[in-house]
PDB file of C-alpha atoms and ligand atoms in Angstrom:
ATOM      1  CA  MET P   1      -0.068  -0.441   0.252  1.00 58.00           C
ATOM      2  CA  ASN P   2       1.378   3.561  -0.866  1.00 63.00           C
ATOM      3  CA  ALA P   3       0.217   6.571   1.057  1.00 74.00           C
ATOM      4  CA  THR P   4       1.427  10.149   1.824  1.00 77.00           C
ATOM      5  CA  ALA P   5       2.286  11.305   4.695  1.00 84.00           C
ATOM      6  CA  ASN P   6       2.790  15.177   5.421  1.00 86.00           C
ATOM      7  CA  LEU P   7       4.293  15.728   8.869  1.00 90.00           C
ATOM      8  CA  LEU P   8       5.135  19.357  10.091  1.00 91.00           C
ATOM      9  CA  PHE P   9       8.051  19.918  12.557  1.00 92.00           C
ATOM     10  CA  VAL P  10       6.393  22.792  14.949  1.00 92.00           C
ATOM     11  CA  GLY P  11       8.897  24.164  17.922  1.00 92.00           C
ATOM     12  CA  LEU P  12      10.203  28.012  19.268  1.00 91.00           C
ATOM     13  CA  PRO P  13      13.879  28.623  18.489  1.00 91.00           C
ATOM     14  CA  GLY P  14      16.384  26.360  19.383  1.00 91.00           C
ATOM     15  CA  SER P  15      13.652  23.649  20.472  1.00 92.00           C
ATOM     16  CA  GLY P  16      15.481  20.784  18.571  1.00 94.00           C
ATOM     17  CA  LYS P  17      14.023  20.241  15.411  1.00 94.00           C
ATOM     18  CA  THR P  18      17.213  19.832  13.459  1.00 95.00           C
ATOM     19  CA  THR P  19      19.167  18.218  15.517  1.00 96.00           C
ATOM     20  CA  PHE P  20      16.305  15.132  15.579  1.00 96.00           C
ATOM     21  CA  LEU P  21      16.268  15.620  11.824  1.00 94.00           C
ATOM     22  CA  ALA P  22      20.121  15.024  11.439  1.00 95.00           C
ATOM     23  CA  ALA P  23      20.049  12.190  13.624  1.00 96.00           C
ATOM     24  CA  LEU P  24      16.938  10.727  12.031  1.00 95.00           C
ATOM     25  CA  TRP P  25      18.523  10.957   8.832  1.00 94.00           C
ATOM     26  CA  HIS P  26      21.816   9.391   9.980  1.00 94.00           C
ATOM     27  CA  VAL P  27      19.962   6.165  11.364  1.00 94.00           C
ATOM     28  CA  LEU P  28      17.729   5.776   8.257  1.00 93.00           C
ATOM     29  CA  GLU P  29      20.998   6.132   5.908  1.00 90.00           C
ATOM     30  CA  ASP P  30      22.998   3.707   8.140  1.00 88.00           C
ATOM     31  CA  ARG P  31      20.196   0.893   7.949  1.00 86.00           C
ATOM     32  CA  SER P  32      21.922  -0.670  10.896  1.00 85.00           C
ATOM     33  CA  SER P  33      19.656  -0.705  13.616  1.00 86.00           C
ATOM     34  CA  GLU P  34      16.358  -2.161  14.208  1.00 87.00           C
ATOM     35  CA  THR P  35      13.943   0.980  14.046  1.00 91.00           C
ATOM     36  CA  SER P  36       9.838   1.015  13.421  1.00 91.00           C
ATOM     37  CA  LEU P  37      10.434   2.633  10.110  1.00 92.00           C
ATOM     38  CA  LYS P  38      12.853   2.047   7.145  1.00 91.00           C
ATOM     39  CA  LEU P  39      14.441   3.770   4.283  1.00 91.00           C
ATOM     40  CA  LYS P  40      12.989   2.514   0.964  1.00 88.00           C
ATOM     41  CA  ASP P  41      14.079   5.031  -1.491  1.00 77.00           C
ATOM     42  CA  LEU P  42      17.010   7.212  -2.131  1.00 69.00           C
ATOM     43  CA  SER P  43      15.907   9.351  -4.791  1.00 62.00           C
ATOM     44  CA  VAL P  44      15.488  12.310  -2.806  1.00 68.00           C
ATOM     45  CA  ASP P  45      17.502  15.804  -2.573  1.00 77.00           C
ATOM     46  CA  ARG P  46      20.220  15.373   0.141  1.00 85.00           C
ATOM     47  CA  ALA P  47      22.098  18.003   0.083  1.00 89.00           C
ATOM     48  CA  TYR P  48      20.549  19.639   3.217  1.00 90.00           C
ATOM     49  CA  LEU P  49      20.375  16.723   4.851  1.00 91.00           C
ATOM     50  CA  ASN P  50      23.816  15.317   4.382  1.00 92.00           C
ATOM     51  CA  GLN P  51      25.134  18.675   5.636  1.00 93.00           C
ATOM     52  CA  ILE P  52      23.027  18.262   8.671  1.00 94.00           C
ATOM     53  CA  THR P  53      24.269  14.699   9.908  1.00 95.00           C
ATOM     54  CA  ALA P  54      27.427  15.917   8.909  1.00 95.00           C
ATOM     55  CA  ASP P  55      27.551  18.139  11.760  1.00 96.00           C
ATOM     56  CA  TRP P  56      25.879  15.831  14.069  1.00 97.00           C
ATOM     57  CA  ARG P  57      27.943  12.865  13.429  1.00 96.00           C
ATOM     58  CA  ALA P  58      31.031  15.973  13.663  1.00 96.00           C
ATOM     59  CA  CYS P  59      29.142  16.393  17.343  1.00 96.00           C
ATOM     60  CA  SER P  60      29.003  20.467  15.987  1.00 95.00           C
ATOM     61  CA  GLN P  61      26.276  22.714  16.714  1.00 90.00           C
ATOM     62  CA  VAL P  62      23.703  22.243  13.536  1.00 91.00           C
ATOM     63  CA  GLN P  63      22.680  25.734  12.109  1.00 89.00           C
ATOM     64  CA  ARG P  64      20.098  27.720  13.551  1.00 90.00           C
ATOM     65  CA  THR P  65      17.468  27.420  10.545  1.00 90.00           C
ATOM     66  CA  LYS P  66      17.274  30.337   8.816  1.00 89.00           C
ATOM     67  CA  LEU P  67      13.696  32.195   7.548  1.00 85.00           C
ATOM     68  CA  GLU P  68      14.452  31.754   3.961  1.00 81.00           C
ATOM     69  CA  PRO P  69      15.177  29.497   2.146  1.00 81.00           C
ATOM     70  CA  GLU P  70      12.786  27.048   3.522  1.00 80.00           C
ATOM     71  CA  GLU P  71      14.457  23.597   3.472  1.00 84.00           C
ATOM     72  CA  LEU P  72      11.867  20.960   1.965  1.00 84.00           C
ATOM     73  CA  VAL P  73      13.092  17.555   3.367  1.00 87.00           C
ATOM     74  CA  VAL P  74      11.172  14.082   1.343  1.00 86.00           C
ATOM     75  CA  LEU P  75      11.868  10.865   2.595  1.00 87.00           C
ATOM     76  CA  SER P  76      10.691   7.610   1.128  1.00 88.00           C
ATOM     77  CA  LEU P  77       9.900   5.448   4.317  1.00 89.00           C
ATOM     78  CA  ALA P  78       8.323   1.952   4.915  1.00 90.00           C
ATOM     79  CA  SER P  79       6.680   0.863   7.975  1.00 86.00           C
ATOM     80  CA  ALA P  80       7.443  -3.172   9.619  1.00 83.00           C
ATOM     81  CA  ALA P  81       3.595  -3.972   8.087  1.00 82.00           C
ATOM     82  CA  GLY P  82       4.719  -2.956   4.319  1.00 82.00           C
ATOM     83  CA  THR P  83       3.157   0.046   3.863  1.00 83.00           C
ATOM     84  CA  THR P  84       5.153   2.820   2.147  1.00 85.00           C
ATOM     85  CA  PHE P  85       5.056   6.801   3.014  1.00 83.00           C
ATOM     86  CA  GLU P  86       6.281   9.475   0.983  1.00 82.00           C
ATOM     87  CA  LEU P  87       6.905  11.906   4.397  1.00 84.00           C
ATOM     88  CA  THR P  88       7.331  15.756   3.508  1.00 82.00           C
ATOM     89  CA  VAL P  89       8.798  17.319   6.273  1.00 86.00           C
ATOM     90  CA  PRO P  90       9.892  21.074   6.042  1.00 86.00           C
ATOM     91  CA  ASP P  91      12.683  22.034   8.513  1.00 88.00           C
ATOM     92  CA  LEU P  92      10.911  25.270   9.566  1.00 89.00           C
ATOM     93  CA  SER P  93      13.178  27.982  11.489  1.00 90.00           C
ATOM     94  CA  GLY P  94      11.800  28.911  15.016  1.00 91.00           C
ATOM     95  CA  GLU P  95      11.583  32.314  14.177  1.00 90.00           C
ATOM     96  CA  ALA P  96       8.739  31.362  11.932  1.00 89.00           C
ATOM     97  CA  PHE P  97       6.632  30.278  14.853  1.00 91.00           C
ATOM     98  CA  GLU P  98       7.754  33.012  17.239  1.00 90.00           C
ATOM     99  CA  GLN P  99       6.945  35.849  14.640  1.00 89.00           C
ATOM    100  CA  GLN P 100       3.577  34.144  14.223  1.00 90.00           C
ATOM    101  CA  ILE P 101       2.958  34.980  18.187  1.00 92.00           C
ATOM    102  CA  VAL P 102       4.257  38.225  18.134  1.00 91.00           C
ATOM    103  CA  ASP P 103       2.907  39.376  14.860  1.00 91.00           C
ATOM    104  CA  ARG P 104      -0.419  37.344  14.541  1.00 89.00           C
ATOM    105  CA  ARG P 105       0.069  36.377  11.130  1.00 87.00           C
ATOM    106  CA  MET P 106       1.305  33.313   9.232  1.00 87.00           C
ATOM    107  CA  ALA P 107       2.286  33.147   5.421  1.00 86.00           C
ATOM    108  CA  VAL P 108       0.123  31.485   3.299  1.00 89.00           C
ATOM    109  CA  SER P 109       2.396  29.020   2.252  1.00 86.00           C
ATOM    110  CA  HIS P 110       2.511  27.897   6.209  1.00 85.00           C
ATOM    111  CA  GLN P 111      -1.078  27.603   6.848  1.00 89.00           C
ATOM    112  CA  GLU P 112      -0.924  25.350   3.358  1.00 89.00           C
ATOM    113  CA  ASN P 113       1.958  23.337   5.452  1.00 87.00           C
ATOM    114  CA  ILE P 114      -0.638  23.245   8.549  1.00 89.00           C
ATOM    115  CA  ARG P 115      -3.633  22.198   6.410  1.00 90.00           C
ATOM    116  CA  ARG P 116      -1.944  19.465   4.590  1.00 87.00           C
ATOM    117  CA  ALA P 117      -0.333  17.985   7.552  1.00 89.00           C
ATOM    118  CA  THR P 118      -1.530  14.475   8.794  1.00 85.00           C
ATOM    119  CA  GLY P 119       0.264  15.085  11.690  1.00 91.00           C
ATOM    120  CA  PHE P 120       2.654  17.303  14.013  1.00 94.00           C
ATOM    121  CA  VAL P 121       6.315  16.518  15.757  1.00 95.00           C
ATOM    122  CA  PHE P 122       5.756  19.380  18.572  1.00 95.00           C
ATOM    123  CA  PHE P 123       9.478  20.084  20.103  1.00 95.00           C
ATOM    124  CA  VAL P 124       9.733  21.327  23.544  1.00 93.00           C
ATOM    125  CA  HIS P 125      13.221  21.748  24.746  1.00 91.00           C
ATOM    126  CA  PRO P 126      13.345  21.257  28.409  1.00 89.00           C
ATOM    127  CA  GLY P 127      15.983  23.956  28.992  1.00 79.00           C
ATOM    128  CA  VAL P 128      13.749  26.953  27.380  1.00 44.00           C
ATOM    129  CA  LYS P 129      12.307  27.963  30.827  1.00 46.00           C
ATOM    130  CA  GLU P 130      15.507  29.385  32.501  1.00 51.00           C
ATOM    131  CA  GLY P 131      15.989  32.922  32.479  1.00 41.00           C
ATOM    132  CA  THR P 132      12.815  33.742  31.296  1.00 42.00           C
ATOM    133  CA  GLN P 133       9.551  34.146  33.100  1.00 46.00           C
ATOM    134  CA  LEU P 134      10.447  32.711  36.470  1.00 46.00           C
ATOM    135  CA  THR P 135      13.285  35.011  36.662  1.00 52.00           C
ATOM    136  CA  TYR P 136      11.298  37.764  35.394  1.00 57.00           C
ATOM    137  CA  SER P 137       8.350  37.176  37.525  1.00 61.00           C
ATOM    138  CA  ARG P 138      10.647  36.800  41.093  1.00 63.00           C
ATOM    139  CA  ARG P 139      12.536  39.943  39.951  1.00 66.00           C
ATOM    140  CA  LEU P 140       8.654  41.723  39.515  1.00 68.00           C
ATOM    141  CA  GLN P 141       7.453  40.272  42.799  1.00 74.00           C
ATOM    142  CA  ALA P 142      10.929  41.473  44.286  1.00 75.00           C
ATOM    143  CA  VAL P 143      10.158  44.475  43.311  1.00 74.00           C
ATOM    144  CA  ILE P 144       6.563  45.104  44.542  1.00 77.00           C
ATOM    145  CA  GLU P 145       7.911  43.716  48.114  1.00 75.00           C
ATOM    146  CA  GLY P 146      10.594  46.360  48.140  1.00 70.00           C
ATOM    147  CA  THR P 147      13.531  43.923  48.779  1.00 59.00           C
ATOM    148  CA  PRO P 148      15.863  44.868  45.455  1.00 54.00           C
ATOM    149  CA  SER P 149      18.471  42.886  47.368  1.00 48.00           C
ATOM    150  CA  SER P 150      17.196  39.909  46.259  1.00 47.00           C
ATOM    151  CA  LEU P 151      17.045  40.808  42.546  1.00 47.00           C
ATOM    152  CA  PRO P 152      19.138  38.652  40.587  1.00 49.00           C
ATOM    153  CA  ASN P 153      21.352  40.239  37.730  1.00 49.00           C
ATOM    154  CA  GLY P 154      22.202  42.525  39.512  1.00 44.00           C
ATOM    155  CA  ALA P 155      18.796  44.768  39.195  1.00 44.00           C
ATOM    156  CA  GLY P 156      18.094  47.359  42.052  1.00 44.00           C
ATOM    157  CA  GLY P 157      19.902  50.547  43.354  1.00 46.00           C
ATOM    158  CA  ASP P 158      16.744  52.594  43.291  1.00 49.00           C
ATOM    159  CA  GLY P 159      14.373  50.191  44.814  1.00 47.00           C
ATOM    160  CA  GLY P 160      15.031  48.146  41.753  1.00 47.00           C
ATOM    161  CA  ARG P 161      12.081  49.888  39.264  1.00 53.00           C
ATOM    162  CA  SER P 162      14.819  50.520  36.781  1.00 57.00           C
ATOM    163  CA  GLY P 163      15.689  47.142  36.550  1.00 63.00           C
ATOM    164  CA  ILE P 164      12.169  45.772  35.502  1.00 67.00           C
ATOM    165  CA  GLU P 165      11.948  45.923  31.477  1.00 74.00           C
ATOM    166  CA  PRO P 166       8.514  46.457  30.148  1.00 80.00           C
ATOM    167  CA  TRP P 167       6.092  43.956  29.162  1.00 82.00           C
ATOM    168  CA  SER P 168       6.372  42.948  25.784  1.00 85.00           C
ATOM    169  CA  ILE P 169       4.952  39.961  24.033  1.00 85.00           C
ATOM    170  CA  GLU P 170       8.460  38.118  23.463  1.00 81.00           C
ATOM    171  CA  LYS P 171       8.192  37.408  27.902  1.00 81.00           C
ATOM    172  CA  LEU P 172       5.152  35.327  27.401  1.00 86.00           C
ATOM    173  CA  PRO P 173       5.830  32.071  29.148  1.00 84.00           C
ATOM    174  CA  THR P 174       7.576  29.226  27.302  1.00 86.00           C
ATOM    175  CA  GLN P 175       4.140  27.227  27.852  1.00 88.00           C
ATOM    176  CA  VAL P 176       1.583  29.562  26.819  1.00 91.00           C
ATOM    177  CA  LYS P 177       3.559  30.175  23.282  1.00 92.00           C
ATOM    178  CA  VAL P 178       3.715  26.479  23.020  1.00 93.00           C
ATOM    179  CA  VAL P 179      -0.135  26.479  23.535  1.00 95.00           C
ATOM    180  CA  GLU P 180      -0.803  29.456  21.211  1.00 94.00           C
ATOM    181  CA  LEU P 181       1.025  27.567  18.432  1.00 93.00           C
ATOM    182  CA  LEU P 182      -0.999  24.255  19.269  1.00 94.00           C
ATOM    183  CA  GLN P 183      -3.753  26.711  18.730  1.00 94.00           C
ATOM    184  CA  PHE P 184      -2.970  27.961  15.513  1.00 93.00           C
ATOM    185  CA  ALA P 185      -2.269  24.847  14.271  1.00 92.00           C
ATOM    186  CA  LEU P 186      -5.981  23.424  15.422  1.00 93.00           C
ATOM    187  CA  GLU P 187      -8.171  26.327  14.054  1.00 91.00           C
ATOM    188  CA  ARG P 188      -6.469  25.777  10.604  1.00 89.00           C
ATOM    189  CA  ALA P 189      -6.348  21.757  10.563  1.00 88.00           C
ATOM    190  CA  LEU P 190      -9.000  20.233   9.220  1.00 86.00           C
ATOM    191  CA  GLN P 191      -9.187  17.241  10.829  1.00 88.00           C
ATOM    192  CA  LYS P 192      -8.732  15.809  14.053  1.00 92.00           C
ATOM    193  CA  VAL P 193      -4.920  16.054  14.181  1.00 93.00           C
ATOM    194  CA  ARG P 194      -1.996  13.389  15.663  1.00 95.00           C
ATOM    195  CA  ILE P 195       0.507  15.359  17.684  1.00 97.00           C
ATOM    196  CA  ALA P 196       3.765  13.546  19.009  1.00 98.00           C
ATOM    197  CA  VAL P 197       4.971  15.813  21.979  1.00 97.00           C
ATOM    198  CA  VAL P 198       9.345  15.727  21.459  1.00 97.00           C
ATOM    199  CA  ILE P 199      10.511  16.529  24.373  1.00 96.00           C
ATOM    200  CA  SER P 200      13.916  17.179  22.965  1.00 95.00           C
ATOM    201  CA  ALA P 201      17.687  16.983  25.049  1.00 94.00           C
ATOM    202  CA  TRP P 202      16.322  14.118  27.154  1.00 95.00           C
ATOM    203  CA  ASP P 203      19.151  13.638  28.438  1.00 94.00           C
ATOM    204  CA  LEU P 204      19.453  16.816  30.341  1.00 91.00           C
ATOM    205  CA  VAL P 205      15.828  16.056  32.143  1.00 91.00           C
ATOM    206  CA  GLU P 206      17.056  12.723  32.726  1.00 91.00           C
ATOM    207  CA  SER P 207      20.514  13.535  34.447  1.00 87.00           C
ATOM    208  CA  THR P 208      17.737  14.966  37.485  1.00 87.00           C
ATOM    209  CA  THR P 209      14.897  12.459  37.634  1.00 88.00           C
ATOM    210  CA  THR P 210      13.527   9.336  36.455  1.00 92.00           C
ATOM    211  CA  LEU P 211      10.194  10.514  35.644  1.00 94.00           C
ATOM    212  CA  ALA P 212       8.556   9.364  32.059  1.00 97.00           C
ATOM    213  CA  PRO P 213       8.275  11.743  29.214  1.00 97.00           C
ATOM    214  CA  HIS P 214       4.254  12.423  29.811  1.00 97.00           C
ATOM    215  CA  GLU P 215       4.581  12.512  33.754  1.00 96.00           C
ATOM    216  CA  TYR P 216       7.515  15.074  33.412  1.00 93.00           C
ATOM    217  CA  LEU P 217       5.255  17.034  31.419  1.00 93.00           C
ATOM    218  CA  ALA P 218       2.561  17.208  33.505  1.00 93.00           C
ATOM    219  CA  ARG P 219       5.283  18.454  36.342  1.00 90.00           C
ATOM    220  CA  GLU P 220       6.703  20.849  34.431  1.00 89.00           C
ATOM    221  CA  MET P 221       4.309  22.121  31.704  1.00 90.00           C
ATOM    222  CA  PRO P 222       0.831  21.607  33.248  1.00 91.00           C
ATOM    223  CA  LEU P 223      -0.972  24.609  30.982  1.00 93.00           C
ATOM    224  CA  LEU P 224       0.747  22.671  28.233  1.00 95.00           C
ATOM    225  CA  ARG P 225      -0.548  18.850  29.570  1.00 95.00           C
ATOM    226  CA  GLN P 226      -3.795  20.103  30.578  1.00 97.00           C
ATOM    227  CA  PHE P 227      -4.174  21.858  26.851  1.00 97.00           C
ATOM    228  CA  LEU P 228      -3.303  18.510  25.812  1.00 97.00           C
ATOM    229  CA  ASP P 229      -5.944  16.326  27.866  1.00 97.00           C
ATOM    230  CA  SER P 230      -8.932  18.816  27.625  1.00 96.00           C
ATOM    231  CA  ASN P 231      -8.761  18.816  23.559  1.00 96.00           C
ATOM    232  CA  SER P 232      -8.772  15.177  22.801  1.00 96.00           C
ATOM    233  CA  ASP P 233     -12.082  15.580  20.514  1.00 95.00           C
ATOM    234  CA  LEU P 234      -9.221  17.809  18.531  1.00 94.00           C
ATOM    235  CA  LEU P 235      -6.294  15.757  18.909  1.00 96.00           C
ATOM    236  CA  ASP P 236      -4.409  12.670  19.965  1.00 96.00           C
ATOM    237  CA  HIS P 237      -1.382  12.917  21.837  1.00 98.00           C
ATOM    238  CA  ALA P 238       1.432  10.932  23.159  1.00 98.00           C
ATOM    239  CA  VAL P 239       4.954  12.153  24.862  1.00 98.00           C
ATOM    240  CA  PHE P 240       8.281  11.367  23.932  1.00 98.00           C
ATOM    241  CA  GLY P 241      11.848  11.829  25.536  1.00 98.00           C
ATOM    242  CA  VAL P 242      14.522  12.231  22.964  1.00 98.00           C
ATOM    243  CA  SER P 243      17.682  12.593  22.933  1.00 97.00           C
ATOM    244  CA  ALA P 244      19.222  13.384  19.580  1.00 97.00           C
ATOM    245  CA  GLN P 245      22.427  14.555  20.293  1.00 95.00           C
ATOM    246  CA  GLY P 246      23.270  12.416  23.474  1.00 94.00           C
ATOM    247  CA  GLY P 247      24.530  14.986  25.510  1.00 93.00           C
ATOM    248  CA  ASP P 248      25.739  18.567  25.980  1.00 91.00           C
ATOM    249  CA  ILE P 249      28.073  19.274  22.842  1.00 94.00           C
ATOM    250  CA  THR P 250      29.324  22.402  24.883  1.00 91.00           C
ATOM    251  CA  VAL P 251      30.747  20.542  27.269  1.00 91.00           C
ATOM    252  CA  ASP P 252      33.837  19.061  26.529  1.00 94.00           C
ATOM    253  CA  GLU P 253      34.275  16.024  28.662  1.00 93.00           C
ATOM    254  CA  GLN P 254      30.331  15.087  27.232  1.00 93.00           C
ATOM    255  CA  LYS P 255      31.538  15.757  23.767  1.00 95.00           C
ATOM    256  CA  GLN P 256      34.649  13.571  23.497  1.00 95.00           C
ATOM    257  CA  ALA P 257      32.718  10.991  25.710  1.00 94.00           C
ATOM    258  CA  LEU P 258      30.039  10.785  22.394  1.00 95.00           C
ATOM    259  CA  LEU P 259      32.707  11.298  19.651  1.00 95.00           C
ATOM    260  CA  GLU P 260      34.399   7.973  21.113  1.00 94.00           C
ATOM    261  CA  LEU P 261      31.485   6.169  20.752  1.00 93.00           C
ATOM    262  CA  ASP P 262      31.837   2.874  18.415  1.00 88.00           C
ATOM    263  CA  ASP P 263      28.618   4.140  16.845  1.00 90.00           C
ATOM    264  CA  ALA P 264      27.357   7.639  16.507  1.00 91.00           C
ATOM    265  CA  LEU P 265      23.827   5.535  16.708  1.00 92.00           C
ATOM    266  CA  MET P 266      24.312   4.924  20.097  1.00 94.00           C
ATOM    267  CA  ARG P 267      25.032   8.693  21.135  1.00 96.00           C
ATOM    268  CA  ILE P 268      20.349   8.299  20.384  1.00 97.00           C
ATOM    269  CA  LYS P 269      18.085   7.844  22.809  1.00 97.00           C
ATOM    270  CA  VAL P 270      14.073   7.489  22.986  1.00 98.00           C
ATOM    271  CA  ARG P 271      11.738   7.154  25.951  1.00 98.00           C
ATOM    272  CA  HIS P 272       7.990   6.574  25.259  1.00 97.00           C
ATOM    273  CA  GLY P 273       6.294   5.604  28.562  1.00 96.00           C
ATOM    274  CA  ALA P 274       8.372   3.394  30.855  1.00 95.00           C
ATOM    275  CA  ASP P 275      10.441   2.231  27.191  1.00 96.00           C
ATOM    276  CA  THR P 276      13.733   2.976  26.164  1.00 96.00           C
ATOM    277  CA  SER P 277      15.175   2.524  23.283  1.00 95.00           C
ATOM    278  CA  GLN P 278      17.335   3.899  20.540  1.00 95.00           C
ATOM    279  CA  ASP P 279      14.876   3.874  18.028  1.00 95.00           C
ATOM    280  CA  ILE P 280      14.134   7.698  17.037  1.00 97.00           C
ATOM    281  CA  THR P 281      11.541   7.020  14.084  1.00 96.00           C
ATOM    282  CA  MET P 282       9.490   5.941  17.092  1.00 96.00           C
ATOM    283  CA  PRO P 283       7.413   9.218  17.339  1.00 97.00           C
ATOM    284  CA  ILE P 284       6.862   9.358  13.498  1.00 95.00           C
ATOM    285  CA  ALA P 285       5.631   5.484  13.482  1.00 94.00           C
ATOM    286  CA  TRP P 286       3.524   6.834  16.217  1.00 95.00           C
ATOM    287  CA  LEU P 287       1.861   9.343  14.289  1.00 94.00           C
ATOM    288  CA  LEU P 288       1.946   7.246  11.279  1.00 89.00           C
ATOM    289  CA  GLU P 289      -0.111   3.871  12.938  1.00 88.00           C
ATOM    290  CA  GLU P 290      -3.178   2.986  11.396  1.00 79.00           C
ATOM    291  CA  ARG P 291      -5.737   3.440  13.931  1.00 75.00           C
TER     292      ARG P 291
HETATM  293  N1  GTP M   1      22.108  18.176  25.634  1.00 70.82           N
HETATM  294  C1  GTP M   1      21.472  18.097  24.043  1.00 70.82           C
HETATM  295  N2  GTP M   1      21.319  18.967  23.583  1.00 70.82           N
HETATM  296  C2  GTP M   1      20.729  19.190  22.597  1.00 70.82           C
HETATM  297  C3  GTP M   1      19.845  17.883  21.982  1.00 70.82           C
HETATM  298  N3  GTP M   1      19.482  18.319  20.888  1.00 70.82           N
HETATM  299  C4  GTP M   1      19.753  19.352  20.339  1.00 70.82           C
HETATM  300  N4  GTP M   1      20.130  20.306  21.116  1.00 70.82           N
HETATM  301  C5  GTP M   1      20.638  21.004  21.616  1.00 70.82           C
HETATM  302  O1  GTP M   1      19.407  22.200  21.359  1.00 70.82           O
HETATM  303  C6  GTP M   1      19.860  23.346  20.695  1.00 70.82           C
HETATM  304  C7  GTP M   1      18.791  24.093  19.764  1.00 70.82           C
HETATM  305  O2  GTP M   1      18.611  22.618  18.251  1.00 70.82           O
HETATM  306  P1  GTP M   1      18.527  22.342  17.397  1.00 70.82           P
HETATM  307  O3  GTP M   1      18.127  21.739  16.599  1.00 70.82           O
HETATM  308  O4  GTP M   1      19.398  23.735  16.483  1.00 70.82           O
HETATM  309  O5  GTP M   1      16.912  23.603  17.052  1.00 70.82           O
HETATM  310  P2  GTP M   1      15.908  24.030  16.322  1.00 70.82           P
HETATM  311  O6  GTP M   1      14.439  23.580  16.796  1.00 70.82           O
HETATM  312  O7  GTP M   1      16.175  23.343  14.717  1.00 70.82           O
HETATM  313  O8  GTP M   1      16.137  25.575  16.096  1.00 70.82           O
HETATM  314  P3  GTP M   1      15.988  27.164  14.900  1.00 70.82           P
HETATM  315  O9  GTP M   1      16.594  26.324  13.776  1.00 70.82           O
HETATM  316  O10 GTP M   1      16.233  27.763  15.819  1.00 70.82           O
HETATM  317  O11 GTP M   1      14.376  26.710  14.961  1.00 70.82           O
HETATM  318  C8  GTP M   1      20.995  23.357  20.526  1.00 70.82           C
HETATM  319  O12 GTP M   1      22.420  24.275  20.691  1.00 70.82           O
HETATM  320  C9  GTP M   1      21.473  21.844  20.398  1.00 70.82           C
HETATM  321  O13 GTP M   1      22.933  21.749  20.546  1.00 70.82           O
HETATM  322  C10 GTP M   1      20.289  16.673  22.684  1.00 70.82           C
HETATM  323  O14 GTP M   1      20.008  15.469  22.410  1.00 70.82           O
HETATM  324  N5  GTP M   1      20.702  16.992  23.754  1.00 70.82           N
HETATM  325 MG1   MG M   2      16.835  24.355  12.996  1.00 70.82          MG
END
């Protein structure tokens, strides 16, 4: 059976979309590991994929995706049951999503991407919350209570008042932005959608907790969890923890350890519920599953 699948990778800047795609391409091309989906055909334009995967293998930072030109990736995949898929995934810049929130406008081409999408991979980086809304609300609270000495980042001196920047839409908490992006997508989707939530850089989470991805999401992002649960008539969702890079490549020892692994495949870790595997195709296979 032949089917087409248009998936959309959605996520704020730096949420891990390109790194995931690079690791996915490495695994598909390598073919040596057990994966739910396999590469069927190589007749695709591989220049962009090869470039990001070369960076990934070398543990170099993949480039931030630019707004223009849009990188469109088309893969021909086969499931274990023999169904073949033409998988289209534009690798979009997180800035394009940030702009939707700030300007409340969306490119016509992006609206088309959403309408065509049969599923969404929704990326959330576990570290994105650092230094934004929490810090801001603590600073605000400190000013209100008149305790400038407790202000972080040296704000204060005049009662702290000049340390507070005026509110702007960019300062929205990450969870609110993520829910907003989901709402944009749901408003435009023509049918019930499937959403694979990927908590990227799972290695960072794993070093602090043994919680499963959906439990971690419930604890750290309760608004997002409630939104997903309460809209079950519009969407089906599952939560995956994915370490596509395997560790923090900005820390020399971690980068060295990753480069010394016999096989780059061993960097990858995917957690779903209590199960852990190296199958990075899992979130995509879940989106494509017949139900
Ligand atoms: N520790 C760790 N860091 C990761 C992992 N995957 C991605 N990162 C880091 O997260 C940051 C963002 O990754 P990208 O893949 O560029 O994110 P993106 O969503 O494509 O970002 P834009 O192109 O700006 O939209 C980079 O600094 C990566 O090194 C991982 O598995 N583990
Ligand atoms: Mg990118």
